[in-house]
mmCIF file of C-alpha atoms in Angstrom:
data_model
loop_
_atom_site.group_PDB
_atom_site.id
_atom_site.type_symbol
_atom_site.label_atom_id
_atom_site.label_comp_id
_atom_site.label_asym_id
_atom_site.label_seq_id
_atom_site.Cartn_x
_atom_site.Cartn_y
_atom_site.Cartn_z
ATOM 1 C CA UNK K 1 -16.371 -116.958 23.492
ATOM 2 C CA UNK K 2 -16.550 -115.708 27.081
ATOM 3 C CA UNK K 3 -12.830 -115.242 26.986
ATOM 4 C CA UNK K 4 -13.134 -113.071 23.856
ATOM 5 C CA UNK K 5 -15.835 -110.970 25.486
ATOM 6 C CA UNK K 6 -13.637 -110.424 28.537
ATOM 7 C CA UNK K 7 -10.718 -109.322 26.355
ATOM 8 C CA UNK K 8 -12.979 -106.941 24.450
ATOM 9 C CA UNK K 9 -14.317 -105.404 27.656
ATOM 10 C CA UNK K 10 -10.773 -105.000 28.954
ATOM 11 C CA UNK K 11 -9.740 -103.195 25.739
ATOM 12 C CA UNK K 12 -12.695 -100.797 26.017
ATOM 13 C CA UNK K 13 -11.863 -100.032 29.631
ATOM 14 C CA UNK K 14 -8.226 -99.334 28.791
ATOM 15 C CA UNK K 15 -9.306 -96.966 25.994
ATOM 16 C CA UNK K 16 -11.664 -95.007 28.284
ATOM 17 C CA UNK K 17 -8.963 -94.679 30.933
ATOM 18 C CA UNK K 18 -6.466 -93.372 28.374
ATOM 19 C CA UNK K 19 -8.942 -90.719 27.156
ATOM 20 C CA UNK K 20 -9.630 -89.601 30.716
ATOM 21 C CA UNK K 21 -5.966 -89.379 31.541
ATOM 22 C CA UNK K 22 -5.300 -87.235 28.354
ATOM 23 C CA UNK K 23 -8.066 -84.789 29.235
ATOM 24 C CA UNK K 24 -6.670 -84.423 32.718
ATOM 25 C CA UNK K 25 -3.198 -83.513 31.401
ATOM 26 C CA UNK K 26 -4.645 -80.964 28.892
ATOM 27 C CA UNK K 27 -6.002 -78.798 31.697
ATOM 28 C CA UNK K 28 -2.500 -78.192 33.032
ATOM 29 C CA UNK K 29 -0.767 -75.971 30.355
ATOM 30 C CA UNK K 30 2.947 -75.906 30.404
ATOM 31 C CA UNK K 31 5.335 -73.766 28.322
ATOM 32 C CA UNK K 32 6.792 -75.835 25.550
ATOM 33 C CA UNK K 33 8.675 -73.123 23.703
ATOM 34 C CA UNK K 34 8.794 -69.315 23.369
ATOM 35 C CA UNK K 35 9.256 -67.062 20.363
ATOM 36 C CA UNK K 36 10.653 -63.507 20.688
ATOM 37 C CA UNK K 37 8.559 -60.998 18.782
ATOM 38 C CA UNK K 38 10.015 -57.598 17.750
ATOM 39 C CA UNK K 39 7.700 -54.896 16.422
ATOM 40 C CA UNK K 40 9.365 -52.007 14.602
ATOM 41 C CA UNK K 41 7.237 -48.871 14.260
ATOM 42 C CA UNK K 42 8.748 -47.004 11.355
ATOM 43 C CA UNK K 43 8.990 -43.226 11.618
ATOM 44 C CA UNK K 44 6.504 -41.517 9.382
ATOM 45 C CA UNK K 45 5.741 -37.983 8.431
ATOM 46 C CA UNK K 46 3.030 -36.658 6.209
ATOM 47 C CA UNK K 47 3.128 -33.116 4.920
ATOM 48 C CA UNK K 48 0.054 -32.108 2.960
ATOM 49 C CA UNK K 49 -0.234 -28.849 1.030
ATOM 50 C CA UNK K 50 -3.555 -27.630 -0.313
ATOM 51 C CA UNK K 51 -2.011 -26.279 -3.511
ATOM 52 C CA UNK K 52 1.216 -26.495 -5.452
ATOM 53 C CA UNK K 53 1.049 -23.001 -6.947
ATOM 54 C CA UNK K 54 0.211 -19.496 -5.812
ATOM 55 C CA UNK K 55 -0.239 -16.473 -8.052
ATOM 56 C CA UNK K 56 -0.100 -12.711 -7.698
ATOM 57 C CA UNK K 57 -1.880 -10.388 -10.098
ATOM 58 C CA UNK K 58 -0.229 -6.981 -9.821
ATOM 59 C CA UNK K 59 -2.354 -4.321 -11.489
ATOM 60 C CA UNK K 60 -2.224 -0.644 -10.762
ATOM 61 C CA UNK K 61 0.358 1.232 -8.788
ATOM 62 C CA UNK K 62 3.094 -0.669 -6.947
ATOM 63 C CA UNK K 63 2.444 -1.635 -3.352
ATOM 64 C CA UNK K 64 1.452 -4.689 -1.348
ATOM 65 C CA UNK K 65 -0.371 -7.399 -3.233
ATOM 66 C CA UNK K 66 -1.786 -10.604 -1.754
ATOM 67 C CA UNK K 67 -1.711 -14.035 -3.374
ATOM 68 C CA UNK K 68 -4.890 -15.270 -4.974
ATOM 69 C CA UNK K 69 -4.575 -18.556 -3.064
ATOM 70 C CA UNK K 70 -3.892 -19.524 0.533
ATOM 71 C CA UNK K 71 -1.680 -22.499 1.296
ATOM 72 C CA UNK K 72 -3.018 -24.912 3.871
ATOM 73 C CA UNK K 73 -0.277 -27.015 5.474
ATOM 74 C CA UNK K 74 -1.137 -30.158 7.451
ATOM 75 C CA UNK K 75 1.639 -32.091 9.160
ATOM 76 C CA UNK K 76 1.301 -35.482 10.829
ATOM 77 C CA UNK K 77 4.227 -37.285 12.408
ATOM 78 C CA UNK K 78 4.962 -39.941 15.017
ATOM 79 C CA UNK K 79 8.395 -38.520 15.729
ATOM 80 C CA UNK K 80 9.242 -36.853 18.989
ATOM 81 C CA UNK K 81 9.344 -33.260 17.822
ATOM 82 C CA UNK K 82 9.355 -31.761 14.383
ATOM 83 C CA UNK K 83 9.612 -28.378 12.710
ATOM 84 C CA UNK K 84 8.514 -26.928 9.398
ATOM 85 C CA UNK K 85 10.509 -24.151 7.783
ATOM 86 C CA UNK K 86 9.543 -21.972 4.858
ATOM 87 C CA UNK K 87 11.959 -20.426 2.433
ATOM 88 C CA UNK K 88 11.673 -18.648 -0.926
ATOM 89 C CA UNK K 89 13.744 -18.122 -4.027
ATOM 90 C CA UNK K 90 13.872 -14.848 -5.912
ATOM 91 C CA UNK K 91 11.260 -14.401 -8.648
ATOM 92 C CA UNK K 92 12.660 -13.935 -12.131
ATOM 93 C CA UNK K 93 11.470 -13.628 -15.704
ATOM 94 C CA UNK K 94 12.744 -15.241 -18.885
ATOM 95 C CA UNK K 95 14.208 -11.886 -19.872
ATOM 96 C CA UNK K 96 17.697 -11.635 -18.385
ATOM 97 C CA UNK K 97 17.621 -7.850 -18.731
ATOM 98 C CA UNK K 98 14.797 -7.592 -16.198
ATOM 99 C CA UNK K 99 15.981 -7.638 -12.603
ATOM 100 C CA UNK K 100 14.599 -10.417 -10.385
ATOM 101 C CA UNK K 101 12.383 -9.713 -7.399
ATOM 102 C CA UNK K 102 14.377 -10.675 -4.282
ATOM 103 C CA UNK K 103 12.803 -13.124 -1.849
ATOM 104 C CA UNK K 104 12.708 -10.365 0.784
ATOM 105 C CA UNK K 105 9.755 -8.899 -1.145
ATOM 106 C CA UNK K 106 7.736 -11.985 -0.254
ATOM 107 C CA UNK K 107 6.185 -12.287 3.190
ATOM 108 C CA UNK K 108 3.780 -14.674 4.887
ATOM 109 C CA UNK K 109 1.290 -14.656 7.732
ATOM 110 C CA UNK K 110 0.005 -17.678 9.642
ATOM 111 C CA UNK K 111 -3.741 -18.167 10.156
ATOM 112 C CA UNK K 112 -5.358 -14.935 11.309
ATOM 113 C CA UNK K 113 -2.141 -13.235 12.304
ATOM 114 C CA UNK K 114 -1.980 -9.823 10.648
ATOM 115 C CA UNK K 115 1.760 -9.513 11.051
ATOM 116 C CA UNK K 116 3.675 -10.625 7.979
ATOM 117 C CA UNK K 117 7.150 -12.134 8.187
ATOM 118 C CA UNK K 118 9.623 -11.455 5.399
ATOM 119 C CA UNK K 119 10.997 -14.452 3.508
ATOM 120 C CA UNK K 120 14.466 -12.964 3.177
ATOM 121 C CA UNK K 121 15.728 -16.004 5.086
ATOM 122 C CA UNK K 122 14.562 -19.480 6.109
ATOM 123 C CA UNK K 123 11.781 -19.049 8.651
ATOM 124 C CA UNK K 124 10.450 -21.504 11.226
ATOM 125 C CA UNK K 125 6.676 -21.280 11.153
ATOM 126 C CA UNK K 126 5.392 -24.533 12.655
ATOM 127 C CA UNK K 127 6.507 -26.950 15.362
ATOM 128 C CA UNK K 128 4.857 -30.047 16.792
ATOM 129 C CA UNK K 129 5.226 -33.207 18.862
ATOM 130 C CA UNK K 130 4.334 -36.815 18.182
ATOM 131 C CA UNK K 131 1.185 -36.852 20.282
ATOM 132 C CA UNK K 132 -0.227 -33.857 18.513
ATOM 133 C CA UNK K 133 -3.149 -34.423 16.204
ATOM 134 C CA UNK K 134 -2.639 -33.033 12.696
ATOM 135 C CA UNK K 135 -4.142 -29.565 12.385
ATOM 136 C CA UNK K 136 -4.185 -27.552 9.168
ATOM 137 C CA UNK K 137 -2.385 -24.204 9.247
ATOM 138 C CA UNK K 138 -3.257 -21.520 6.715
ATOM 139 C CA UNK K 139 -0.528 -19.398 5.182
ATOM 140 C CA UNK K 140 -1.221 -16.161 3.336
ATOM 141 C CA UNK K 141 1.444 -14.592 1.140
ATOM 142 C CA UNK K 142 2.165 -10.994 0.240
ATOM 143 C CA UNK K 143 4.357 -9.507 -2.501
ATOM 144 C CA UNK K 144 5.640 -5.949 -2.336
ATOM 145 C CA UNK K 145 6.329 -4.286 -5.668
ATOM 146 C CA UNK K 146 8.038 -1.022 -6.591
ATOM 147 C CA UNK K 147 8.120 1.285 -9.598
ATOM 148 C CA UNK K 148 11.435 -0.288 -10.560
ATOM 149 C CA UNK K 149 9.748 -3.648 -11.229
ATOM 150 C CA UNK K 150 9.249 -3.940 -14.964
ATOM 151 C CA UNK K 151 6.069 -5.508 -16.309
ATOM 152 C CA UNK K 152 6.336 -9.252 -16.901
ATOM 153 C CA UNK K 153 5.694 -12.727 -15.541
ATOM 154 C CA UNK K 154 8.007 -13.564 -12.675
ATOM 155 C CA UNK K 155 8.442 -17.136 -11.423
ATOM 156 C CA UNK K 156 10.063 -18.775 -8.425
ATOM 157 C CA UNK K 157 9.496 -21.202 -5.592
ATOM 158 C CA UNK K 158 8.474 -21.263 -1.967
ATOM 159 C CA UNK K 159 9.994 -24.291 -0.274
ATOM 160 C CA UNK K 160 8.557 -26.029 2.772
ATOM 161 C CA UNK K 161 11.183 -28.053 4.628
ATOM 162 C CA UNK K 162 10.228 -30.576 7.297
ATOM 163 C CA UNK K 163 12.860 -31.343 9.923
ATOM 164 C CA UNK K 164 12.815 -33.965 12.678
ATOM 165 C CA UNK K 165 14.255 -32.942 16.028
ATOM 166 C CA UNK K 166 15.222 -36.179 17.740
ATOM 167 C CA UNK D 1 39.361 -60.808 -8.770
ATOM 168 C CA UNK D 2 39.990 -60.058 -5.105
ATOM 169 C CA UNK D 3 39.974 -56.365 -5.854
ATOM 170 C CA UNK D 4 36.652 -56.513 -7.671
ATOM 171 C CA UNK D 5 35.123 -58.468 -4.792
ATOM 172 C CA UNK D 6 36.366 -55.845 -2.335
ATOM 173 C CA UNK D 7 35.006 -53.080 -4.555
ATOM 174 C CA UNK D 8 31.584 -54.673 -4.779
ATOM 175 C CA UNK D 9 31.546 -55.103 -0.955
ATOM 176 C CA UNK D 10 32.443 -51.428 -0.579
ATOM 177 C CA UNK D 11 29.709 -50.453 -3.009
ATOM 178 C CA UNK D 12 27.166 -52.544 -1.095
ATOM 179 C CA UNK D 13 28.305 -50.912 2.141
ATOM 180 C CA UNK D 14 27.939 -47.438 0.687
ATOM 181 C CA UNK D 15 24.496 -48.237 -0.719
ATOM 182 C CA UNK D 16 23.390 -49.460 2.697
ATOM 183 C CA UNK D 17 24.837 -46.393 4.483
ATOM 184 C CA UNK D 18 23.619 -43.600 2.200
ATOM 185 C CA UNK D 19 19.865 -44.124 2.749
ATOM 186 C CA UNK D 20 20.370 -44.167 6.501
ATOM 187 C CA UNK D 21 22.227 -40.884 6.333
ATOM 188 C CA UNK D 22 19.326 -39.359 4.453
ATOM 189 C CA UNK D 23 16.886 -40.751 6.999
ATOM 190 C CA UNK D 24 18.963 -39.586 9.921
ATOM 191 C CA UNK D 25 18.868 -35.988 8.693
ATOM 192 C CA UNK D 26 15.099 -36.379 8.555
ATOM 193 C CA UNK D 27 14.518 -33.442 6.223
ATOM 194 C CA UNK D 28 11.900 -33.434 3.478
ATOM 195 C CA UNK D 29 11.165 -30.564 1.106
ATOM 196 C CA UNK D 30 8.148 -29.595 -0.914
ATOM 197 C CA UNK D 31 8.114 -26.744 -3.409
ATOM 198 C CA UNK D 32 5.182 -24.463 -4.166
ATOM 199 C CA UNK D 33 5.479 -22.593 -7.444
ATOM 200 C CA UNK D 34 5.068 -18.818 -7.297
ATOM 201 C CA UNK D 35 3.996 -16.721 -10.257
ATOM 202 C CA UNK D 36 3.638 -12.953 -10.166
ATOM 203 C CA UNK D 37 2.181 -11.130 -13.146
ATOM 204 C CA UNK D 38 3.199 -7.485 -12.977
ATOM 205 C CA UNK D 39 1.289 -5.300 -15.386
ATOM 206 C CA UNK D 40 2.230 -1.970 -16.885
ATOM 207 C CA UNK D 41 1.380 0.845 -14.512
ATOM 208 C CA UNK D 42 1.434 4.619 -14.578
ATOM 209 C CA UNK D 43 0.989 7.399 -12.057
ATOM 210 C CA UNK D 44 -0.229 10.654 -13.604
ATOM 211 C CA UNK D 45 -1.309 13.640 -11.579
ATOM 212 C CA UNK D 46 -1.553 17.288 -12.485
ATOM 213 C CA UNK D 47 -2.635 20.517 -10.915
ATOM 214 C CA UNK D 48 -3.235 23.968 -12.339
ATOM 215 C CA UNK D 49 -1.007 26.561 -10.699
ATOM 216 C CA UNK D 50 -1.953 30.173 -10.249
ATOM 217 C CA UNK D 51 0.740 32.823 -10.587
ATOM 218 C CA UNK D 52 0.633 33.229 -6.802
ATOM 219 C CA UNK D 53 1.631 29.632 -6.282
ATOM 220 C CA UNK D 54 5.116 29.255 -4.845
ATOM 221 C CA UNK D 55 6.026 26.576 -7.389
ATOM 222 C CA UNK D 56 5.020 28.865 -10.246
ATOM 223 C CA UNK D 57 7.157 31.645 -8.819
ATOM 224 C CA UNK D 58 10.168 29.367 -8.325
ATOM 225 C CA UNK D 59 10.079 28.384 -11.996
ATOM 226 C CA UNK D 60 9.385 31.915 -13.145
ATOM 227 C CA UNK D 61 12.519 33.398 -11.590
ATOM 228 C CA UNK D 62 14.637 30.955 -13.607
ATOM 229 C CA UNK D 63 12.938 31.820 -16.872
ATOM 230 C CA UNK D 64 14.726 34.192 -19.219
ATOM 231 C CA UNK D 65 12.094 36.300 -20.939
ATOM 232 C CA UNK D 66 12.199 38.777 -23.771
ATOM 233 C CA UNK D 67 10.118 41.888 -23.972
ATOM 234 C CA UNK D 68 7.626 40.728 -26.587
ATOM 235 C CA UNK D 69 6.889 37.440 -24.849
ATOM 236 C CA UNK D 70 3.850 36.921 -22.711
ATOM 237 C CA UNK D 71 4.058 34.548 -19.819
ATOM 238 C CA UNK D 72 0.630 33.075 -19.141
ATOM 239 C CA UNK D 73 -0.500 33.697 -15.561
ATOM 240 C CA UNK D 74 -0.965 30.028 -14.826
ATOM 241 C CA UNK D 75 1.135 26.927 -15.051
ATOM 242 C CA UNK D 76 0.810 23.185 -14.594
ATOM 243 C CA UNK D 77 2.319 20.969 -11.918
ATOM 244 C CA UNK D 78 2.707 17.441 -13.275
ATOM 245 C CA UNK D 79 3.739 14.198 -11.536
ATOM 246 C CA UNK D 80 4.518 11.227 -13.761
ATOM 247 C CA UNK D 81 5.880 7.786 -13.008
ATOM 248 C CA UNK D 82 5.790 4.411 -14.718
ATOM 249 C CA UNK D 83 7.293 0.951 -14.365
ATOM 250 C CA UNK D 84 7.121 0.387 -18.110
ATOM 251 C CA UNK D 85 10.111 1.195 -20.290
ATOM 252 C CA UNK D 86 7.811 1.264 -23.319
ATOM 253 C CA UNK D 87 5.482 3.899 -21.903
ATOM 254 C CA UNK D 88 5.835 7.544 -22.950
ATOM 255 C CA UNK D 89 3.865 10.616 -22.010
ATOM 256 C CA UNK D 90 3.824 13.858 -23.954
ATOM 257 C CA UNK D 91 1.943 17.139 -23.868
ATOM 258 C CA UNK D 92 0.009 18.156 -26.980
ATOM 259 C CA UNK D 93 -1.255 21.704 -27.381
ATOM 260 C CA UNK D 94 -3.799 22.841 -29.932
ATOM 261 C CA UNK D 95 -4.035 26.267 -31.510
ATOM 262 C CA UNK D 96 -5.385 29.025 -29.312
ATOM 263 C CA UNK D 97 -8.866 30.099 -30.307
ATOM 264 C CA UNK D 98 -10.502 33.281 -29.156
ATOM 265 C CA UNK D 99 -13.444 32.823 -26.851
ATOM 266 C CA UNK D 100 -15.734 34.282 -29.515
ATOM 267 C CA UNK D 101 -14.196 31.707 -31.877
ATOM 268 C CA UNK D 102 -13.377 34.334 -34.491
ATOM 269 C CA UNK D 103 -9.596 34.419 -34.206
ATOM 270 C CA UNK D 104 -6.787 31.941 -33.868
ATOM 271 C CA UNK D 105 -3.233 32.105 -32.609
ATOM 272 C CA UNK D 106 -1.424 29.182 -34.088
ATOM 273 C CA UNK D 107 0.594 26.917 -31.840
ATOM 274 C CA UNK D 108 3.872 27.817 -33.545
ATOM 275 C CA UNK D 109 3.769 30.973 -31.397
ATOM 276 C CA UNK D 110 3.324 28.955 -28.264
ATOM 277 C CA UNK D 111 6.211 27.707 -26.120
ATOM 278 C CA UNK D 112 6.566 25.643 -22.974
ATOM 279 C CA UNK D 113 9.223 25.851 -20.304
ATOM 280 C CA UNK D 114 9.870 22.962 -17.941
ATOM 281 C CA UNK D 115 10.845 24.154 -14.467
ATOM 282 C CA UNK D 116 11.858 27.550 -15.851
ATOM 283 C CA UNK D 117 14.393 26.046 -18.247
ATOM 284 C CA UNK D 118 14.720 26.299 -21.998
ATOM 285 C CA UNK D 119 11.700 26.805 -24.218
ATOM 286 C CA UNK D 120 10.162 24.084 -26.334
ATOM 287 C CA UNK D 121 7.928 24.860 -29.285
ATOM 288 C CA UNK D 122 4.374 23.572 -29.076
ATOM 289 C CA UNK D 123 4.456 22.603 -32.743
ATOM 290 C CA UNK D 124 5.526 19.137 -31.699
ATOM 291 C CA UNK D 125 4.369 17.079 -28.782
ATOM 292 C CA UNK D 126 6.535 17.773 -25.746
ATOM 293 C CA UNK D 127 7.892 14.571 -24.157
ATOM 294 C CA UNK D 128 7.380 14.616 -20.407
ATOM 295 C CA UNK D 129 8.196 10.969 -19.665
ATOM 296 C CA UNK D 130 10.619 8.958 -21.788
ATOM 297 C CA UNK D 131 11.939 5.358 -21.583
ATOM 298 C CA UNK D 132 14.966 6.555 -19.590
ATOM 299 C CA UNK D 133 12.657 7.766 -16.843
ATOM 300 C CA UNK D 134 11.339 4.290 -15.944
ATOM 301 C CA UNK D 135 10.764 3.965 -12.226
ATOM 302 C CA UNK D 136 11.584 7.619 -11.539
ATOM 303 C CA UNK D 137 9.024 10.039 -10.133
ATOM 304 C CA UNK D 138 9.159 13.081 -12.410
ATOM 305 C CA UNK D 139 7.807 16.293 -10.907
ATOM 306 C CA UNK D 140 7.647 19.118 -13.407
ATOM 307 C CA UNK D 141 6.340 22.672 -13.438
ATOM 308 C CA UNK D 142 5.217 23.803 -16.866
ATOM 309 C CA UNK D 143 5.085 27.469 -17.795
ATOM 310 C CA UNK D 144 3.492 28.660 -21.015
ATOM 311 C CA UNK D 145 4.870 31.476 -23.120
ATOM 312 C CA UNK D 146 3.294 33.222 -26.072
ATOM 313 C CA UNK D 147 5.446 35.027 -28.587
ATOM 314 C CA UNK D 148 2.976 37.547 -29.851
ATOM 315 C CA UNK D 149 3.013 39.139 -33.264
ATOM 316 C CA UNK D 150 1.645 42.542 -34.217
ATOM 317 C CA UNK D 151 -1.008 40.755 -36.241
ATOM 318 C CA UNK D 152 -2.438 39.071 -33.160
ATOM 319 C CA UNK D 153 -5.621 40.661 -31.924
ATOM 320 C CA UNK D 154 -6.086 41.415 -28.285
ATOM 321 C CA UNK D 155 -8.675 39.304 -26.587
ATOM 322 C CA UNK D 156 -9.293 36.196 -24.606
ATOM 323 C CA UNK D 157 -8.086 32.901 -26.051
ATOM 324 C CA UNK D 158 -8.389 29.297 -24.980
ATOM 325 C CA UNK D 159 -6.523 26.136 -25.919
ATOM 326 C CA UNK D 160 -6.715 22.441 -25.144
ATOM 327 C CA UNK D 161 -3.785 20.841 -23.392
ATOM 328 C CA UNK D 162 -3.748 17.069 -23.753
ATOM 329 C CA UNK D 163 -1.568 14.493 -22.069
ATOM 330 C CA UNK D 164 -1.020 11.724 -24.569
ATOM 331 C CA UNK D 165 0.503 8.338 -23.838
ATOM 332 C CA UNK D 166 2.145 6.064 -26.281
ATOM 333 C CA UNK D 167 3.240 2.484 -25.752
ATOM 334 C CA UNK D 168 6.260 1.683 -27.868
ATOM 335 C CA UNK D 169 6.112 -1.577 -29.832
#
């Protein structure tokens, strides 16, 4: 009986020692393995336009007419530098006998600038860098008409092109 | 079999390359539709000319008159322009009525000369702007001639001149 008690006490002591020795080793962290982590930040660009259509109502004598709507352009990008170009097609009617209005008759002005730029060619109107916070830019459009422009509904497009400059 | 395997590899290669080419150009486009509604428009302006007016005199020297004709001592300067091929403008003249409203000179005795040229009878409306004139600024000096008859009483007469417009169907 005494012998059994001694063996039991010995087993308890050995168990306590093992627990102590494990806790001692746990305080000394050692690198067991390493994993390489690669994070890929994909390039992104957001171009937001406030409207997808602008209209001109030309009543009265020919001259300079302004679009009923402004176009607000907001660009966000994480790419180094970027540019936004604006371009226009000619405006034409369904009647082939009526001459189209060339794109040079359309012009735009940025924000409060009173000087209008003709859209006879692709025009750079906005540039930015990655760190730049998105800021809306307002574009106003103007159409110049002449007496040679026959009455009718003319349609066309203004194209905004976003270009990264790596 | 080998050929088809090579073809499918080539196709896979092309599919993997094409998107990267598009990305590398980095260009995106957005279209905004533009609509312009141009309405029919007309410019019409006139001015009464006295016989002292230089424009009246310039037209008068070109006019070939006969002895029994009376050239009225005033004319009209008219500017007309339209963008509408269907728009016409004409001048309509009523009979001349004496100021005491007792006598009438009918409009078949009344003639109009444009810029001192040939005479047009006032019986019919005189076209001043026709479809062929679309887009053109027409500046015209109108002189008025009365071919009097012995039966016409002397006196003061008045007439209405009306510009009438007509949109063709």
